Coordinates of C-alpha atoms and ligand atoms in Angstrom, one line a residue:
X1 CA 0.0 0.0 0.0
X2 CA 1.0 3.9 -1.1
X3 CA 0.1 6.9 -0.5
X4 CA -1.6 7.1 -4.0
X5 CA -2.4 3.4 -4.8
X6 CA -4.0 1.8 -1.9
X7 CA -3.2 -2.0 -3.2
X8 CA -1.3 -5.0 -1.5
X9 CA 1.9 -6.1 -2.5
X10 CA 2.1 -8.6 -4.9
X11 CA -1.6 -7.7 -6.8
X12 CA 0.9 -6.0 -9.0
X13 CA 2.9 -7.6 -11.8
X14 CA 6.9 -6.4 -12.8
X15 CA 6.0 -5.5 -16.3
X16 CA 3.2 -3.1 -16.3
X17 CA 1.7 -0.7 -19.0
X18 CA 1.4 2.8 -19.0
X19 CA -1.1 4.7 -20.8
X20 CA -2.0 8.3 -19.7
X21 CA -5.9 7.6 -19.8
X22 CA -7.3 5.6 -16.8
X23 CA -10.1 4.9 -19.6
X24 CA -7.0 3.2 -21.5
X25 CA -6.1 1.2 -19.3
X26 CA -9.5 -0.5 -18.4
X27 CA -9.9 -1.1 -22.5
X28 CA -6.8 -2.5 -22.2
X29 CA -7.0 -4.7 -19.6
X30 CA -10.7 -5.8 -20.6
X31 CA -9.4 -6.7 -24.5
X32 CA -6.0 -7.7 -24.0
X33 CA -5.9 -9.9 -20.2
X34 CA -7.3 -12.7 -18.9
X35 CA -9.6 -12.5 -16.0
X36 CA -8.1 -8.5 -15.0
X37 CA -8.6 -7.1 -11.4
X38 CA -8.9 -4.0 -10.5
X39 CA -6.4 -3.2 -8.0
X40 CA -6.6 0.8 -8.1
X41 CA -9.5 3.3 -8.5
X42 CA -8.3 5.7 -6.6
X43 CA -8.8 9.5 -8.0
X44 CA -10.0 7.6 -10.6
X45 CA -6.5 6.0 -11.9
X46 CA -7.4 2.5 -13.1
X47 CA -5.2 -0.1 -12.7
X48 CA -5.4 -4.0 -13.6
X49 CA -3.5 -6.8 -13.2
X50 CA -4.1 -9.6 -15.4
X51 CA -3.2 -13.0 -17.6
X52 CA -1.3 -13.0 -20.8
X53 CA 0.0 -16.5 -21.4
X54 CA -0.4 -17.4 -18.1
X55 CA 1.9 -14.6 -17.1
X56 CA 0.9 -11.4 -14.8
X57 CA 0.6 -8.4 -16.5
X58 CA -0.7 -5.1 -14.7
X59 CA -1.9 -1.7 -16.4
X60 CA -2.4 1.1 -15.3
X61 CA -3.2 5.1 -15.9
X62 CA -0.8 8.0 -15.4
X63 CA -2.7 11.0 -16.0
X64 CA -0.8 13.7 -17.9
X65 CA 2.3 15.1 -17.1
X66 CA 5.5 14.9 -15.6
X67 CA 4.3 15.3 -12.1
X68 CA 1.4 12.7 -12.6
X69 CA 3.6 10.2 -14.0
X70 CA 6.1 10.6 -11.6
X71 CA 3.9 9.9 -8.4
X72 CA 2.7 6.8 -9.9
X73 CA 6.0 5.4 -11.4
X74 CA 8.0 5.7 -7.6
X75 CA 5.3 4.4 -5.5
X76 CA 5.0 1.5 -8.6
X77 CA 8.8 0.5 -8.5
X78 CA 9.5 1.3 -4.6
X79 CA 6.5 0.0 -3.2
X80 CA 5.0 -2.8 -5.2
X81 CA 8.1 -4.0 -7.3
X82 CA 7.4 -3.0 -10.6
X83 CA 10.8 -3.9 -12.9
X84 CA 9.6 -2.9 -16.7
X85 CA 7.2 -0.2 -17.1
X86 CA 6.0 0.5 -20.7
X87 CA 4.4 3.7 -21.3
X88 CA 1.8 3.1 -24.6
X89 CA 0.7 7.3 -25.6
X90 CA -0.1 9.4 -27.7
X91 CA 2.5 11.9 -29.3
X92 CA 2.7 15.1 -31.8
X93 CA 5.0 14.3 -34.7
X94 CA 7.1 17.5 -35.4
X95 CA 8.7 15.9 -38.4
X96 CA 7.4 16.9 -42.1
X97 CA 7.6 13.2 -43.5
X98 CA 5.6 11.6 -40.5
X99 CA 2.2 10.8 -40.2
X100 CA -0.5 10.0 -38.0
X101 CA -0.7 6.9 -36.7
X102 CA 2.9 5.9 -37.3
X103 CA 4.6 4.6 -34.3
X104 CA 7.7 6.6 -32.4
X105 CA 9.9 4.4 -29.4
X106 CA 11.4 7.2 -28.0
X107 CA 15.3 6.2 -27.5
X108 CA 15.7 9.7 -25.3
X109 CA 14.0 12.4 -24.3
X110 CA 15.0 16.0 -23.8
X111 CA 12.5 18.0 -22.2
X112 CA 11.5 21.8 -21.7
X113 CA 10.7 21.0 -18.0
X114 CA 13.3 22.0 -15.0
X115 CA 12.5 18.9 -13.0
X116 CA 15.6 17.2 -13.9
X117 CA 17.9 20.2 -13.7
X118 CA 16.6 20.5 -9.6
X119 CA 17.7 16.8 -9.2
X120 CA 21.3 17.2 -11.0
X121 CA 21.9 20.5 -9.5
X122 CA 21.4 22.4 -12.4
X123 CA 22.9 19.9 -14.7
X124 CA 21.9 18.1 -17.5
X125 CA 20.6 14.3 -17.6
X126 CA 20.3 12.4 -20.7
X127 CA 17.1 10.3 -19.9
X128 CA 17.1 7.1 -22.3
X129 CA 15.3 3.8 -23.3
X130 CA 16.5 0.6 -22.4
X131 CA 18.3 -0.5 -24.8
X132 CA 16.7 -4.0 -24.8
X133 CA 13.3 -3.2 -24.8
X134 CA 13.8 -0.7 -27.9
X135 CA 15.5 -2.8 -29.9
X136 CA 12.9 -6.1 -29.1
X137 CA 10.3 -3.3 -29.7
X138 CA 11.5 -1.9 -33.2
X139 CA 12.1 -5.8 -33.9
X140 CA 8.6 -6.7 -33.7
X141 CA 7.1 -3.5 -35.3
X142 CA 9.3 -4.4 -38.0
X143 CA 8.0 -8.0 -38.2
X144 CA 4.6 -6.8 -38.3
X145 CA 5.2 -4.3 -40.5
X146 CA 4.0 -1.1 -38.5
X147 CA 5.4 2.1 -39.4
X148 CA 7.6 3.0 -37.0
X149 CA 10.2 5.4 -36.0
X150 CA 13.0 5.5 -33.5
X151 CA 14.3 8.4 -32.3
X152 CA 14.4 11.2 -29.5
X153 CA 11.2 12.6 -27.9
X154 CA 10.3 15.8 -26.2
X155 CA 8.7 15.8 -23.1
X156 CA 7.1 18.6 -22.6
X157 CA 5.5 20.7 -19.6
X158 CA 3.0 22.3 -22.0
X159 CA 0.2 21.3 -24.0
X160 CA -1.0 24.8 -25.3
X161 CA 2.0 26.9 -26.0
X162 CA 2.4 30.6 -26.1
X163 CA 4.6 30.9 -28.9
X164 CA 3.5 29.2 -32.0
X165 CA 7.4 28.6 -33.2
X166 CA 8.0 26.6 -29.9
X167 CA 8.3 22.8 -31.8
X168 CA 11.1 25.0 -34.5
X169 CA 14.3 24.7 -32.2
X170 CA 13.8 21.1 -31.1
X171 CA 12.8 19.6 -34.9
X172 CA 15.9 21.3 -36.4
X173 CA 17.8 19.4 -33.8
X174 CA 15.8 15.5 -35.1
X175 CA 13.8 15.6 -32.0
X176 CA 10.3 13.4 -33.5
X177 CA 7.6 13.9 -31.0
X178 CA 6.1 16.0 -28.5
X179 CA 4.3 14.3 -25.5
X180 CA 4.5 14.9 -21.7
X181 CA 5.8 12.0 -19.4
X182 CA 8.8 10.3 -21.1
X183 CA 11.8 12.1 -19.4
X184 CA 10.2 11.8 -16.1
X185 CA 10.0 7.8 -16.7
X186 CA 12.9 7.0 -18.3
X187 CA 14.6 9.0 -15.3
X188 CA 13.0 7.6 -12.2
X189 CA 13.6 3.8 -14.3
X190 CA 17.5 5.2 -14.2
X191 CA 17.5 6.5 -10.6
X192 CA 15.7 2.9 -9.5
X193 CA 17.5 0.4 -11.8
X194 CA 14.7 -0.9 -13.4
X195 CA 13.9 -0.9 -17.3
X196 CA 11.7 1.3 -19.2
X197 CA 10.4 2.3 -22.8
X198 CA 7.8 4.9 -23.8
X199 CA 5.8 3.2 -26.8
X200 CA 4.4 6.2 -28.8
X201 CA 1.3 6.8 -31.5
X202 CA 1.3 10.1 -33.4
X203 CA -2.4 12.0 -32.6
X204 CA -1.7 14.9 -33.9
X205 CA 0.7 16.9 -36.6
X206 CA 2.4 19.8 -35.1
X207 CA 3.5 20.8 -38.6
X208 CA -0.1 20.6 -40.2
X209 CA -2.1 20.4 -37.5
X210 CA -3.5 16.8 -38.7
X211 CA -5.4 14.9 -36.0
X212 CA -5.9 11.3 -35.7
X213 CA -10.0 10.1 -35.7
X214 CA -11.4 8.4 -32.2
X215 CA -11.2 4.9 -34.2
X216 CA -7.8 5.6 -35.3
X217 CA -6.9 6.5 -31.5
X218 CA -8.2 3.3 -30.5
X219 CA -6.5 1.3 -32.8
X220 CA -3.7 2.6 -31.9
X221 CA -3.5 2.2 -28.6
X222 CA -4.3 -1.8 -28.9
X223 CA -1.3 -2.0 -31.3
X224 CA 1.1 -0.6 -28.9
X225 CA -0.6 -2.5 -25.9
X226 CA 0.4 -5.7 -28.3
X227 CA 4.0 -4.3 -28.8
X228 CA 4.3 -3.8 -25.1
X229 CA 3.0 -7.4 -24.2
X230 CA 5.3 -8.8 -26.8
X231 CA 8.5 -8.2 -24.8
X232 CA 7.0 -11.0 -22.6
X233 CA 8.9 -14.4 -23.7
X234 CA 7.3 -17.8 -23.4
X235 CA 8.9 -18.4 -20.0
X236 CA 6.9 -14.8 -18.9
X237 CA 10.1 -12.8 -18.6
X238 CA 11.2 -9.8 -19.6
X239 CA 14.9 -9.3 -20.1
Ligands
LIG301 N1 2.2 18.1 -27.4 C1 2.3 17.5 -26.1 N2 1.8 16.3 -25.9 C2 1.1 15.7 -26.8 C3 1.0 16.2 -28.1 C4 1.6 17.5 -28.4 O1 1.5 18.0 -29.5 N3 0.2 15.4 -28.8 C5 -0.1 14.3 -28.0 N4 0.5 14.5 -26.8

């Protein structure tokens, strides 16, 4: 039991998916697991834990933002175990030749927040994928052939920005996506030892201002729930 999810130890799995939605995750848990059990309702933040393969699997929302996320992910790894945490969003591509619905697994993340510079004292922190989840992750997408890109994300502190040139800076610099919580996970997975990857779905075009449909949404998020459940192996591991 923590301060924010009021569950016992051991009703939640080590790999566990991350969508920012609470709504997500209960469509996720209710298509994707066997027999899921709610284990979290608590200012509304669904979480599940679940059967794939006769493996535990937990999901769970985030709400949005780097503050948000970051409650969640500590209590998840300190408290109840958690070892792989998969984070399955939405991004905004802020690359000319990408498109809506094309998947981004965000290697790194640079963000606009000052969160990190507090913990380093002002420094800089490279937050980054692990390595072996990215690379089993592109592998698959691949496989199935989704579109997908890997590259560096933004995380970002604001959804509405005041200056409409704000995205210019970071895509002359290769940066693919804007979303909220990657930096913030990727860091608190570094700080705990534990793995982490933020499997992404462009929503919108920054460029264009393109958005993706409600049924194009949902289809999207059961294809990166299905990426994230494939770094499971047969013996219900994830390395
Ligand atoms: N900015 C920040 N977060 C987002 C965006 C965006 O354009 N699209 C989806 N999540």
């Amino acid at each position: 039991m923590s301060i924010h999810i009021p569950a016992t130890v051991g009703q939640i799995a080590p790999l566990i998916l991350l969508p920012g939605d609470p709504l997500r995750a209960k469509a996720i848990a209710e298509s994707l697991l066997e027999a899921p059990v709610l284990f979290n309702e608590t200012r509304g933040m669904l979480g599940y834990t679940g059967m794939v393969d006769g493996q535990p699997v937990s999901v769970m929302g985030t709400g949005m933002g780097i503050p948000s996320i970051s409650i969640y992910v500590t209590e998840l790894i300190r408290e109840f175990g958690v070892r792989t945490l998969v984070r399955v969003g939405t991004c905004g591509a802020l690359q000319p030749e990408m498109h809506i619905g094309d998947l981004v697994l965000a290697m790194a993340a640079s963000t606009d927040s000052r969160v990190n510079q507090r913990r380093f004292s002002g420094q800089d922190f490279a937050p980054v994928a692990s390595f072996s989840l990215l690379s089993r992750a592109f592998a698959t997408a691949c496989e199935q052939g989704w579109p997908v890109q890997v590259g560096g994300g933004l995380t970002s502190d604001t959804f509405y920005a005041t200056d409409p040139d704000w995205w210019k800076d970071w895509a002359e610099h290769g940066v693919l996506a804007a979303e909220m919580e990657t930096s913030a996970l990727y860091t608190l997975a570094a700080r705990h030892g534990v793995r982490a990857l933020s499997i992404l779905t462009v929503s919108d075009h920054v460029i264009t201002g393109e958005h993706s449909s409600p049924d194009e949404r949902e289809r999207g998020f059961l294809r990166m729930a299905k990426l994230a459940l494939s770094l499971l192996d047969r013996a219900g591991q994830v390395h």
